[in-house]
Structure formats: C-alpha cells, structure tokens
C-alpha cells in the first residue's frame, strides 16, 4: 500500500517539480537553507468558493492510485478544454516548453479550484485539527525510529531528512508515513 501511495504522490510531485524546475532554471541560488523532502498536501486554494469546494472530490488517506486517477479525470478534461496538455498526455521523457508550462499554469488557475481533488480532511488547511494531526504523525514516525522528521513550516506537511537530507530518514519516513497517518486518523475518530 505504501508503494502505491508513494507512486501517486510521485506523479503529482513530479509534475510540480517539472513546473518549478523549468520556472527556476535560470534563477540563481539565494543561499537559503537546504531543501528538505516534504510530504506536502495538494490542498485547496484559498480563493476556491464554497460551492466549487463542495463539487470537488475529496481524497482519503487510503485513496488508491487508481481512485486518485479517476478523481483527476474532470480536472484533466478542464485543462484540455482550456488549451493545456495534462501531464498524463505528455510523451515519455517529454520536456515541456515554456509555452506548454504557461498554458498549463493558466489552465490550472481555472481548473484547480473547480476540479482538483481536495486533500484528505486530516491534511486540509480548512480542518482546525490538521496541525494536531501533523504533530501526531511526526511523533509516530519518531517512535518508529525516524531520526530527522518534523512538522513543515506551514504546520501541515511533514518534513523528512533534516538539514542533512538524511536519505535513511527520507526513505523510511516515506514508507512509514501512510501507516502512521492511518493510526493517528483512527485514534482521532
């Protein structure tokens, strides 16, 4: 189950990395702190209306990759309707051009608040208990032996690897996070 969940997140994160990588390819290093692996929730945007949010599907902690792909169909259709090419339509090893990325970003501004799946309620910024959930997941991961894990800067995400980008903490943390999330969610119900 952890591998399936990780692969779904890998697809989402890969798209984000490709967008960010292309946008930042000419940027100089700012000397900020080192990058840390983060289990980021793909949350709702603050501008999303309540009626749009009600129509959007909500991901669960146990959502399978297949279920998530089915949830993405309306979002991907919306992207296409607005002249963008969803990641799933890209050819293998295709590197997006600046024009493709611009179209995708413009379409995403329209489609995301309407169709992109909301994060699991436990990770949703609209949930007043989401920060408690993140702290409890970090505690669970530490109890399972993950050395470098903390709550991310936004209070909702889990940061793995610390300043050293400790590979073991990242790898084991990604494997154990879904188990800890399920355990904590079960306790909160």
Backbone as a printed PyTorch tensor [residue, N CA C, xyz], in Angstrom:
tensor([[[  0.8230,  -1.1970,   0.0000],
         [  0.0000,   0.0000,   0.0000],
         [  0.8610,   1.2520,   0.0000]],

        [[  1.9630,   1.2320,   0.7660],
         [  2.8230,   2.4090,   0.8370],
         [  3.4300,   2.7070,  -0.5240]],

        [[  3.7650,   1.6840,  -1.2770],
         [  4.3670,   1.8840,  -2.5890],
         [  3.3580,   2.5080,  -3.5400]],

        [[  2.1150,   2.0400,  -3.5140],
         [  1.0930,   2.6100,  -4.3820],
         [  0.8720,   4.0710,  -4.0480]],

        [[  0.7480,   4.3730,  -2.7690],
         [  0.5010,   5.7430,  -2.3390],
         [  1.6810,   6.6210,  -2.7320]],

        [[  2.8860,   6.1100,  -2.5410],
         [  4.0700,   6.8800,  -2.8740],
         [  4.1180,   7.1310,  -4.3740]],

        [[  3.7130,   6.1470,  -5.1830],
         [  3.7750,   6.3370,  -6.6310],
         [  2.7840,   7.4080,  -7.0810]],

        [[  1.6230,   7.4930,  -6.4510],
         [  0.6470,   8.5260,  -6.7910],
         [  1.2100,   9.8810,  -6.4350]],

        [[  1.7750,   9.9650,  -5.2460],
         [  2.3740,  11.2320,  -4.8440],
         [  3.5630,  11.5640,  -5.7310]],

        [[  4.2670,  10.5560,  -6.1930],
         [  5.4110,  10.7950,  -7.0720],
         [  4.9530,  11.4380,  -8.3690]],

        [[  3.8080,  10.9970,  -8.8980],
         [  3.2890,  11.5780, -10.1320],
         [  2.9460,  13.0470,  -9.9090]],

        [[  2.2440,  13.3400,  -8.8210],
         [  1.8670,  14.7160,  -8.5150],
         [  3.1080,  15.5580,  -8.2580]],

        [[  4.0250,  15.0240,  -7.4680],
         [  5.2290,  15.7760,  -7.1380],
         [  6.1030,  15.9640,  -8.3720]],

        [[  6.1580,  14.9710,  -9.2800],
         [  6.9690,  15.0970, -10.4800],
         [  6.4590,  16.2350, -11.3480]],

        [[  5.1470,  16.3440, -11.4720],
         [  4.5860,  17.4470, -12.2540],
         [  4.9520,  18.7830, -11.6310]],

        [[  4.8690,  18.8600, -10.3080],
         [  5.2280,  20.1000,  -9.6140],
         [  6.7090,  20.4100,  -9.7780]],

        [[  7.5440,  19.3750,  -9.7000],
         [  8.9820,  19.5710,  -9.8500],
         [  9.3050,  20.0490, -11.2540]],

        [[  8.6630,  19.4500, -12.2630],
         [  8.9340,  19.8620, -13.6370],
         [  8.5250,  21.3110, -13.8580]],

        [[  7.3730,  21.6930, -13.2880],
         [  6.9340,  23.0830, -13.4170],
         [  7.8950,  24.0180, -12.7030]],

        [[  8.2460,  23.6790, -11.4820],
         [  9.1500,  24.5280, -10.7090],
         [ 10.5450,  24.5320, -11.3060]],

        [[ 11.0140,  23.3860, -11.7750],
         [ 12.3600,  23.2920, -12.3380],
         [ 12.5200,  24.1470, -13.5780]],

        [[ 11.5060,  24.1380, -14.4210],
         [ 11.5920,  24.9420, -15.6280],
         [ 11.4800,  26.4130, -15.2920]],

        [[ 10.6000,  26.7550, -14.3710],
         [ 10.4220,  28.1540, -13.9980],
         [ 11.6570,  28.7080, -13.3170]],

        [[ 12.3890,  27.8600, -12.6370],
         [ 13.5430,  28.3180, -11.8720],
         [ 14.8720,  27.9850, -12.5300]],

        [[ 14.8600,  27.4740, -13.7380],
         [ 16.0960,  27.0100, -14.3490],
         [ 17.1280,  28.1110, -14.5230]],

        [[ 16.7120,  29.3580, -14.6690],
         [ 17.6510,  30.4510, -14.8450],
         [ 17.8830,  31.2390, -13.5640]],

        [[ 17.2250,  30.8460, -12.4800],
         [ 17.3630,  31.5830, -11.2300],
         [ 18.6780,  31.2350, -10.5600]],

        [[ 19.2570,  32.2340,  -9.9030],
         [ 20.4880,  31.9860,  -9.1610],
         [ 20.1460,  31.5230,  -7.7620]],

        [[ 21.0570,  30.7990,  -7.1370],
         [ 20.8610,  30.3310,  -5.7720],
         [ 20.8130,  31.5240,  -4.8440]],

        [[ 19.8810,  31.5010,  -3.9100],
         [ 19.7260,  32.6180,  -2.9950],
         [ 20.4400,  32.3810,  -1.6850]],

        [[ 21.0190,  31.2240,  -1.5210],
         [ 21.7230,  30.9230,  -0.2750],
         [ 20.7790,  30.5660,   0.8570]],

        [[ 19.5210,  30.2770,   0.5320],
         [ 18.5690,  29.8770,   1.5630],
         [ 18.9710,  28.5380,   2.1520]],

        [[ 18.2620,  28.1240,   3.1710],
         [ 18.5610,  26.8580,   3.8260],
         [ 18.3840,  25.7090,   2.8470]],

        [[ 19.0310,  24.5680,   3.0990],
         [ 18.9560,  23.4210,   2.1940],
         [ 17.5270,  22.9340,   2.0420]],

        [[ 17.2590,  22.3300,   0.8990],
         [ 15.9380,  21.7790,   0.6360],
         [ 15.7300,  20.5190,   1.4620]],

        [[ 14.5080,  20.3290,   1.9430],
         [ 14.1650,  19.1800,   2.7560],
         [ 13.0110,  18.4640,   2.0910]],

        [[ 13.0530,  17.1430,   2.0620],
         [ 11.9540,  16.3740,   1.4990],
         [ 10.7080,  16.6210,   2.3250]],

        [[  9.5800,  16.8780,   1.6570],
         [  8.3540,  17.2200,   2.3490],
         [  7.2050,  16.3980,   1.8070]],

        [[  6.3610,  15.9060,   2.7050],
         [  5.1190,  15.2540,   2.3130],
         [  4.0740,  16.3540,   2.2860]],

        [[  3.9650,  17.0210,   1.1660],
         [  3.0740,  18.1620,   1.0490],
         [  1.6990,  17.7100,   0.6100]],

        [[  0.7050,  18.3150,   1.1960],
         [ -0.6370,  18.0430,   0.7490],
         [ -0.9320,  18.9570,  -0.4190]],

        [[ -1.6270,  18.4410,  -1.4050],
         [ -2.0050,  19.2490,  -2.5450],
         [ -3.3590,  19.8480,  -2.2220]],

        [[ -3.3330,  20.8750,  -1.4550],
         [ -4.5300,  21.4200,  -0.8380],
         [ -5.3490,  22.3110,  -1.7330]],

        [[ -6.4260,  22.7530,  -1.1260],
         [ -7.3060,  23.6620,  -1.8200],
         [ -6.6940,  25.0430,  -1.8330]],

        [[ -7.1000,  25.8230,  -2.7780],
         [ -6.6080,  27.1830,  -2.8350],
         [ -7.5310,  28.0600,  -2.0240]],

        [[ -6.9900,  29.0900,  -1.3660],
         [ -7.8260,  29.9450,  -0.5440],
         [ -8.9310,  30.6340,  -1.3280]],

        [[ -8.7530,  30.8370,  -2.6280],
         [ -9.7440,  31.5380,  -3.4240],
         [-10.8990,  30.6520,  -3.8840]],

        [[-10.8150,  29.3650,  -3.6340],
         [-11.8650,  28.4620,  -4.0790],
         [-13.1580,  28.7600,  -3.3390]],

        [[-14.2330,  28.8610,  -4.0920],
         [-15.5110,  29.1680,  -3.4680],
         [-16.0590,  27.9360,  -2.7610]],

        [[-16.9780,  28.1660,  -1.8420],
         [-17.5640,  27.0600,  -1.0950],
         [-18.3420,  26.1350,  -2.0220]],

        [[-19.0250,  26.6970,  -3.0340],
         [-19.7860,  25.8470,  -3.9440],
         [-18.8660,  24.9950,  -4.8100]],

        [[-17.7340,  25.5560,  -5.2280],
         [-16.7840,  24.7710,  -6.0080],
         [-16.1750,  23.6840,  -5.1430]],

        [[-15.8530,  24.0230,  -3.8930],
         [-15.2630,  23.0350,  -2.9950],
         [-16.2200,  21.8830,  -2.7500]],

        [[-17.5130,  22.1840,  -2.6970],
         [-18.4980,  21.1310,  -2.4530],
         [-18.5580,  20.1550,  -3.6290]],

        [[-18.2730,  20.6300,  -4.8320],
         [-18.3360,  19.7700,  -6.0060],
         [-17.0470,  18.9860,  -6.2230]],

        [[-15.9720,  19.4220,  -5.6130],
         [-14.6790,  18.7580,  -5.7930],
         [-14.6450,  17.4490,  -5.0110]],

        [[-14.0110,  16.4340,  -5.5890],
         [-13.8620,  15.1850,  -4.8290],
         [-12.8500,  15.3780,  -3.7060]],

        [[-12.9500,  14.5740,  -2.6750],
         [-12.0060,  14.6420,  -1.5630],
         [-11.2310,  13.3410,  -1.4960]],

        [[ -9.9190,  13.4860,  -1.5130],
         [ -9.0280,  12.3440,  -1.3530],
         [ -9.1340,  11.8390,   0.0880]],

        [[ -8.9140,  10.5420,   0.2800],
         [ -8.8550,   9.9530,   1.6130],
         [ -7.4230,   9.5020,   1.8720]],

        [[ -7.0900,   9.2660,   3.1150],
         [ -5.7560,   8.7640,   3.4340],
         [ -5.4850,   7.4320,   2.7570]],

        [[ -6.5330,   6.6430,   2.5370],
         [ -6.3610,   5.3210,   1.9210],
         [ -6.7510,   5.2950,   0.4400]],

        [[ -6.8120,   6.4530,  -0.1990],
         [ -7.1380,   6.5000,  -1.6170],
         [ -6.0630,   5.7710,  -2.4120]],

        [[ -6.4950,   4.8980,  -3.2970],
         [ -5.5430,   4.1600,  -4.1300],
         [ -5.1350,   5.0390,  -5.3140]],

        [[ -4.0170,   4.7140,  -5.9470],
         [ -3.6230,   5.4740,  -7.1430],
         [ -4.6990,   5.4390,  -8.2320]],

        [[ -5.3680,   4.3160,  -8.3820],
         [ -6.4170,   4.1950,  -9.3800],
         [ -7.5880,   5.1150,  -9.0620]],

        [[ -7.9740,   5.1610,  -7.7890],
         [ -9.0650,   6.0470,  -7.3740],
         [ -8.6750,   7.5130,  -7.5900]],

        [[ -7.4340,   7.8500,  -7.2680],
         [ -6.9760,   9.2180,  -7.4450],
         [ -6.9840,   9.6050,  -8.9230]],

        [[ -6.5460,   8.6990,  -9.7890],
         [ -6.5700,   8.9720, -11.2260],
         [ -7.9970,   9.2110, -11.7060]],

        [[ -8.9440,   8.4400, -11.1800],
         [-10.3490,   8.6430, -11.5500],
         [-10.8310,  10.0130, -11.0800]],

        [[-10.3870,  10.4440,  -9.8860],
         [-10.7550,  11.7700,  -9.3790],
         [-10.1860,  12.8810, -10.2530]],

        [[ -9.0460,  12.6250, -10.9000],
         [ -8.3820,  13.6380, -11.7220],
         [ -9.0240,  13.8240, -13.1020]],

        [[ -9.8810,  12.9120, -13.5270],
         [-10.4520,  12.9920, -14.8770],
         [-11.1280,  14.3390, -15.1580]],

        [[-12.0260,  14.8300, -14.3040],
         [-12.6380,  16.1390, -14.5970],
         [-11.6070,  17.2800, -14.6390]],

        [[-10.6190,  17.2100, -13.7810],
         [ -9.5580,  18.2270, -13.7660],
         [ -8.7780,  18.1950, -15.0810]],

        [[ -8.3650,  17.0150, -15.5150],
         [ -7.6200,  16.8800, -16.7650],
         [ -8.4570,  17.3110, -17.9710]],

        [[ -9.7500,  16.9890, -17.9560],
         [-10.6300,  17.4230, -19.0340],
         [-10.7240,  18.9450, -19.0720]],

        [[-10.8010,  19.5560, -17.9230],
         [-10.8490,  21.0140, -17.8290],
         [ -9.5600,  21.6210, -18.3890]],

        [[ -8.4160,  21.0340, -18.0350],
         [ -7.1420,  21.5290, -18.5700],
         [ -7.1580,  21.5030, -20.0960]],

        [[ -7.6270,  20.3880, -20.6530],
         [ -7.6770,  20.2510, -22.1120],
         [ -8.6130,  21.2990, -22.7290]],

        [[ -9.7760,  21.5110, -22.0760],
         [-10.7410,  22.4950, -22.5720],
         [-10.1470,  23.9010, -22.5950]],

        [[ -9.1810,  24.1450, -21.7420],
         [ -8.5400,  25.4570, -21.6730],
         [ -7.1920,  25.4830, -22.3910]],

        [[ -6.9840,  24.5310, -23.2960],
         [ -5.8130,  24.5370, -24.1610],
         [ -4.5210,  24.0310, -23.5550]],

        [[ -4.5930,  23.3670, -22.4130],
         [ -3.3850,  22.8450, -21.7660],
         [ -3.2950,  21.3380, -21.9690]],

        [[ -2.0970,  20.8450, -21.8520],
         [ -1.8320,  19.4200, -22.0220],
         [ -1.5050,  18.8310, -20.6460]],

        [[ -2.4210,  18.0180, -20.0810],
         [ -2.1390,  17.4070, -18.7810],
         [ -0.9090,  16.5070, -18.8410]],

        [[ -0.2410,  16.3380, -17.7290],
         [  0.9870,  15.5330, -17.6400],
         [  0.7840,  14.1410, -18.2220]],

        [[ -0.3620,  13.5490, -17.9790],
         [ -0.6080,  12.1980, -18.4780],
         [ -0.6210,  12.1390, -19.9970]],

        [[ -0.7950,  13.2650, -20.6830],
         [ -0.8010,  13.2960, -22.1360],
         [  0.5920,  13.5250, -22.7260]],

        [[  1.5670,  13.8170, -21.8690],
         [  2.9140,  14.0580, -22.3700],
         [  3.5330,  12.7510, -22.8350]],

        [[  4.3680,  12.8480, -23.8520],
         [  5.0980,  11.6780, -24.3150],
         [  6.1720,  11.3360, -23.2930]],

        [[  6.5720,  10.1130, -23.2890],
         [  7.6090,   9.6620, -22.3580],
         [  8.8650,  10.5210, -22.5450]],

        [[  9.4140,  10.9850, -21.4470],
         [ 10.6210,  11.8180, -21.4250],
         [ 10.4480,  13.1610, -22.1310]],

        [[  9.2080,  13.5740, -22.3570],
         [  8.9600,  14.8680, -22.9920],
         [  9.3060,  15.9950, -22.0200]],

        [[ 10.0810,  16.9360, -22.4760],
         [ 10.4200,  18.1060, -21.6690],
         [  9.5020,  19.2430, -22.1180]],

        [[  8.7030,  19.7660, -21.1980],
         [  7.7530,  20.8090, -21.5890],
         [  8.4580,  22.1210, -21.9430]],

        [[  7.9190,  22.7920, -22.9270],
         [  8.4430,  24.0920, -23.3220],
         [  7.8530,  25.1580, -22.4030]],

        [[  8.4010,  26.3420, -22.4740],
         [  7.8820,  27.4550, -21.6770],
         [  6.4290,  27.7310, -22.0460]],

        [[  6.1140,  27.6030, -23.3190],
         [  4.7350,  27.8310, -23.7810],
         [  3.7800,  26.7960, -23.1820]],

        [[  4.1930,  25.5250, -23.1740],
         [  3.3600,  24.4580, -22.6110],
         [  3.1280,  24.7080, -21.1200]],

        [[  4.1780,  25.1010, -20.4290],
         [  4.0630,  25.3560, -18.9940],
         [  3.1650,  26.5670, -18.7320]],

        [[  3.2880,  27.6040, -19.5330],
         [  2.4400,  28.7870, -19.3710],
         [  0.9690,  28.4330, -19.5490]],

        [[  0.6700,  27.6270, -20.5860],
         [ -0.7060,  27.1950, -20.8100],
         [ -1.2140,  26.3680, -19.6350]],

        [[ -0.3610,  25.4720, -19.1370],
         [ -0.7420,  24.6130, -18.0190],
         [ -1.0060,  25.4460, -16.7640]],

        [[ -0.1550,  26.4020, -16.4800],
         [ -0.3470,  27.2540, -15.3020],
         [ -1.6280,  28.0730, -15.4130]],

        [[ -1.8940,  28.6330, -16.5980],
         [ -3.1110,  29.4250, -16.7980],
         [ -4.3620,  28.5600, -16.6390]],

        [[ -4.3470,  27.3780, -17.2400],
         [ -5.4990,  26.4730, -17.1300],
         [ -5.6690,  25.9840, -15.6970]],

        [[ -4.5500,  25.7290, -15.0050],
         [ -4.6290,  25.2560, -13.6250],
         [ -5.3020,  26.2910, -12.7190]],

        [[ -5.0580,  27.5620, -12.9710],
         [ -5.6950,  28.6140, -12.1620],
         [ -7.2070,  28.5460, -12.2590]],

        [[ -7.6940,  28.1070, -13.4030],
         [ -9.1330,  27.9800, -13.6030],
         [ -9.6390,  26.6310, -13.0830]],

        [[ -8.9420,  25.5610, -13.4280],
         [ -9.4350,  24.2030, -13.1750],
         [ -9.1920,  23.7010, -11.7570]],

        [[ -8.0840,  24.0890, -11.1590],
         [ -7.7400,  23.5750,  -9.8340],
         [ -8.8290,  23.8430,  -8.8110]],

        [[ -9.2950,  25.0920,  -8.6560],
         [-10.3160,  25.3330,  -7.6280],
         [-11.6600,  24.6630,  -7.9180]],

        [[-11.8640,  24.2460,  -9.1580],
         [-13.1270,  23.6210,  -9.5110],
         [-13.0980,  22.0960,  -9.4340]],

        [[-11.9620,  21.4930,  -9.8480],
         [-11.9480,  20.0460, -10.0420],
         [-10.8290,  19.2760,  -9.3610]],

        [[ -9.7350,  19.9270,  -9.0020],
         [ -8.6300,  19.1590,  -8.4180],
         [ -9.0630,  18.6160,  -7.0630]],

        [[ -8.8160,  17.3340,  -6.7900],
         [ -9.2840,  16.7350,  -5.5410],
         [ -8.7510,  17.4690,  -4.3070]],

        [[ -9.6460,  17.6550,  -3.3560],
         [ -9.2470,  18.2350,  -2.0750],
         [ -8.3790,  17.2250,  -1.3360]],

        [[ -7.4860,  17.6960,  -0.4800],
         [ -6.6550,  16.7530,   0.2770],
         [ -7.5050,  15.9910,   1.2840]],

        [[ -6.9580,  14.9180,   1.8330],
         [ -7.6930,  14.2390,   2.9040],
         [ -8.0320,  15.2430,   4.0060]],

        [[ -9.1810,  15.0860,   4.6210],
         [ -9.6270,  16.0380,   5.6410],
         [ -8.5740,  16.2160,   6.7370]],

        [[ -7.8680,  15.1520,   7.0510],
         [ -6.8530,  15.2200,   8.1070],
         [ -5.7150,  16.1720,   7.7370]],

        [[ -5.5170,  16.4400,   6.4440],
         [ -4.4290,  17.2970,   5.9760],
         [ -4.9230,  18.6130,   5.3790]],

        [[ -6.2140,  18.8540,   5.4420],
         [ -6.8050,  20.0300,   4.8220],
         [ -6.5850,  21.2740,   5.6830]],

        [[ -6.0640,  22.3560,   5.0960],
         [ -5.8770,  23.5970,   5.8590],
         [ -7.1770,  24.1160,   6.4780]],

        [[ -8.3260,  23.7330,   5.9270],
         [ -9.6070,  24.1570,   6.4770],
         [ -9.9770,  23.3880,   7.7520]],

        [[ -9.2960,  22.3040,   8.0330],
         [ -9.5590,  21.4910,   9.2240],
         [ -8.8090,  22.0870,  10.4130]],

        [[ -9.5060,  22.5230,  11.4410],
         [ -8.8230,  23.1240,  12.5910],
         [ -7.9290,  22.1410,  13.3540]],

        [[ -8.1030,  20.8440,  13.1230],
         [ -7.2860,  19.8400,  13.8080],
         [ -6.1510,  19.3050,  12.9380]],

        [[ -5.9640,  19.8510,  11.7450],
         [ -4.9490,  19.3410,  10.8170],
         [ -3.5350,  19.5030,  11.3810]],

        [[ -3.2640,  20.5910,  12.0720],
         [ -1.9230,  20.7880,  12.6400],
         [ -1.6540,  19.7820,  13.7500]],

        [[ -2.6740,  19.4640,  14.5410],
         [ -2.5320,  18.4360,  15.5690],
         [ -2.2500,  17.0820,  14.9110]],

        [[ -2.9320,  16.8130,  13.8160],
         [ -2.7230,  15.5680,  13.0850],
         [ -1.2730,  15.4670,  12.6250]],

        [[ -0.7460,  16.5400,  12.0500],
         [  0.6450,  16.5380,  11.5690],
         [  1.6180,  16.3060,  12.7220]],

        [[  1.3860,  16.9540,  13.8540],
         [  2.2720,  16.7610,  15.0200],
         [  2.2230,  15.3160,  15.5040]],

        [[  1.0370,  14.7300,  15.5090],
         [  0.8980,  13.3400,  15.9510],
         [  1.5680,  12.3610,  14.9770]],

        [[  1.5060,  12.6550,  13.6870],
         [  2.1670,  11.8030,  12.7000],
         [  3.6780,  11.8800,  12.8920]],

        [[  4.2020,  13.0790,  13.1350],
         [  5.6380,  13.2300,  13.3800],
         [  6.0450,  12.4370,  14.6180]],

        [[  5.2440,  12.5180,  15.6650],
         [  5.5390,  11.7650,  16.8940],
         [  5.5580,  10.2580,  16.6040]],

        [[  4.5970,   9.7860,  15.8380],
         [  4.5350,   8.3700,  15.4620],
         [  5.7790,   7.9630,  14.6770]],

        [[  6.1840,   8.7860,  13.7150],
         [  7.3690,   8.4750,  12.9110],
         [  8.6220,   8.4390,  13.7770]],

        [[  8.7250,   9.3440,  14.7240],
         [  9.8840,   9.3410,  15.6290],
         [  9.8880,   8.0700,  16.4760]],

        [[  8.7040,   7.6600,  16.9240],
         [  8.6030,   6.4290,  17.7050],
         [  8.9920,   5.2030,  16.8800]],

        [[  8.8600,   5.2980,  15.5690],
         [  9.2370,   4.1920,  14.6820],
         [ 10.6970,   4.3000,  14.2400]],

        [[ 11.4420,   5.2390,  14.8160],
         [ 12.8730,   5.3180,  14.5770],
         [ 13.3310,   6.3130,  13.5240]],

        [[ 12.4420,   7.1590,  13.0270],
         [ 12.8490,   8.1570,  12.0410],
         [ 13.5530,   9.2910,  12.7940]],

        [[ 14.8150,   9.5090,  12.4790],
         [ 15.6270,  10.4940,  13.2080],
         [ 15.3100,  11.9300,  12.8200]],

        [[ 15.2430,  12.1840,  11.5340],
         [ 15.0700,  13.5520,  11.0600],
         [ 13.6790,  13.7260,  10.4530]],

        [[ 12.7480,  14.1210,  11.2840],
         [ 11.3790,  14.3690,  10.8500],
         [ 10.8050,  15.4760,  11.7170]],

        [[ 10.1010,  16.3790,  11.0860],
         [  9.4540,  17.4650,  11.8190],
         [  8.2570,  17.9510,  11.0190]],

        [[  7.4300,  18.7370,  11.6820],
         [  6.3030,  19.3460,  11.0020],
         [  6.8690,  20.4600,  10.1190]],

        [[  6.3670,  20.5560,   8.8930],
         [  6.8340,  21.5700,   7.9470],
         [  6.4760,  22.9740,   8.3910]],

        [[  7.0040,  23.9420,   7.6830],
         [  6.8130,  25.3500,   8.0120],
         [  5.3510,  25.7840,   8.0430]],

        [[  4.5140,  25.1580,   7.2210],
         [  3.1090,  25.5490,   7.1940],
         [  2.2850,  24.8800,   8.3000]],

        [[  2.9050,  23.9970,   9.0720],
         [  2.2070,  23.3330,  10.1720],
         [  1.3940,  22.1270,   9.7550]],

        [[  1.3350,  21.8370,   8.4600],
         [  0.5120,  20.7320,   7.9640],
         [  1.3120,  19.6170,   7.3170]],

        [[  2.4240,  19.9570,   6.7210],
         [  3.2360,  18.9850,   5.9970],
         [  4.2750,  18.3530,   6.9120]],

        [[  4.7880,  17.2160,   6.4870],
         [  5.8200,  16.5020,   7.2300],
         [  7.1370,  16.6730,   6.4770]],

        [[  8.1530,  17.1930,   7.1470],
         [  9.4750,  17.3860,   6.5410],
         [ 10.3880,  16.2530,   6.9920]],

        [[ 10.9790,  15.5730,   6.0220],
         [ 11.8530,  14.4340,   6.2980],
         [ 13.2810,  14.7460,   5.8770]],

        [[ 14.2370,  14.2360,   6.6000],
         [ 15.6370,  14.3300,   6.1980],
         [ 16.4380,  15.3980,   6.8920]],

        [[ 15.7940,  16.3860,   7.4630],
         [ 16.5040,  17.4540,   8.1600],
         [ 17.4200,  18.2470,   7.2400]],

        [[ 18.2680,  19.0690,   7.8320],
         [ 19.2030,  19.8940,   7.0650],
         [ 20.2020,  19.0470,   6.2840]],

        [[ 20.4340,  17.8350,   6.7520],
         [ 21.4060,  16.9510,   6.1040],
         [ 20.7950,  16.1610,   4.9480]],

        [[ 19.4860,  16.2920,   4.7370],
         [ 18.7860,  15.4680,   3.7420],
         [ 19.1170,  13.9910,   3.9440]],

        [[ 19.0070,  13.5430,   5.1780],
         [ 19.3250,  12.1680,   5.5530],
         [ 18.4670,  11.1890,   4.7450]],

        [[ 19.1310,  10.4550,   3.8640],
         [ 18.4470,   9.5380,   2.9470],
         [ 17.6380,   8.4850,   3.6960]],

        [[ 18.2010,   7.9370,   4.7640],
         [ 17.5040,   6.8960,   5.5220],
         [ 16.2070,   7.4420,   6.1210]],

        [[ 16.2650,   8.6430,   6.6990],
         [ 15.0570,   9.2420,   7.2690],
         [ 14.0080,   9.4990,   6.1970]],

        [[ 14.4470,   9.9410,   5.0350],
         [ 13.5140,  10.2140,   3.9480],
         [ 12.8710,   8.9200,   3.4540]],

        [[ 13.6920,   7.9250,   3.1650],
         [ 13.1950,   6.6620,   2.6230],
         [ 12.2650,   5.9600,   3.6030]],

        [[ 12.7390,   5.7740,   4.8240],
         [ 11.9030,   5.0860,   5.8200],
         [ 10.6730,   5.9180,   6.1730]],

        [[ 10.8430,   7.2360,   6.2410],
         [  9.7170,   8.1100,   6.5510],
         [  8.6250,   8.0240,   5.5000]],

        [[  9.0120,   8.0010,   4.2260],
         [  8.0180,   7.8610,   3.1550],
         [  7.3120,   6.5140,   3.2260]],

        [[  8.0430,   5.4710,   3.5990],
         [  7.4370,   4.1450,   3.7230],
         [  6.4900,   4.0490,   4.9160]],

        [[  6.8630,   4.6750,   6.0290],
         [  6.0890,   4.5420,   7.2620],
         [  4.9940,   5.6000,   7.4360]],

        [[  5.0660,   6.7000,   6.7100],
         [  4.0960,   7.7870,   6.8780],
         [  2.6510,   7.3390,   6.6840]],

        [[  2.3230,   6.5760,   5.6250],
         [  0.9220,   6.1640,   5.4730],
         [  0.4070,   5.3410,   6.6630]],

        [[  1.2550,   4.4790,   7.1990],
         [  0.8670,   3.6740,   8.3670],
         [  0.5930,   4.5800,   9.5680]],

        [[  1.4870,   5.5420,   9.8130],
         [  1.2910,   6.4640,  10.9310],
         [  0.0480,   7.3190,  10.7210]],

        [[ -0.1710,   7.7680,   9.4950],
         [ -1.3620,   8.5750,   9.2050],
         [ -2.6310,   7.7950,   9.5140]],

        [[ -2.6700,   6.5310,   9.0960],
         [ -3.8670,   5.7090,   9.3690],
         [ -4.0570,   5.5110,  10.8670]],

        [[ -2.9550,   5.2380,  11.5950],
         [ -3.0400,   5.0310,  13.0420],
         [ -3.5780,   6.2800,  13.7340]],

        [[ -3.0400,   7.4210,  13.3810],
         [ -3.4560,   8.6650,  14.0250],
         [ -4.9000,   9.0010,  13.6620]],

        [[ -5.2790,   8.8120,  12.3980],
         [ -6.6520,   9.0780,  11.9780],
         [ -7.6310,   8.1910,  12.7460]],

        [[ -7.2740,   6.9340,  12.9540],
         [ -8.1500,   6.0160,  13.6870],
         [ -8.3250,   6.4640,  15.1370]],

        [[ -7.2490,   7.0020,  15.7450],
         [ -7.3280,   7.4920,  17.1320],
         [ -8.2120,   8.7270,  17.2430]],

        [[ -8.2280,   9.5600,  16.2080],
         [ -8.9740,  10.8100,  16.2480],
         [-10.4560,  10.6280,  15.9830]],

        [[-10.8510,   9.4460,  15.5110],
         [-12.2850,   9.2270,  15.2090],
         [-13.0490,   8.8100,  16.4060]]])
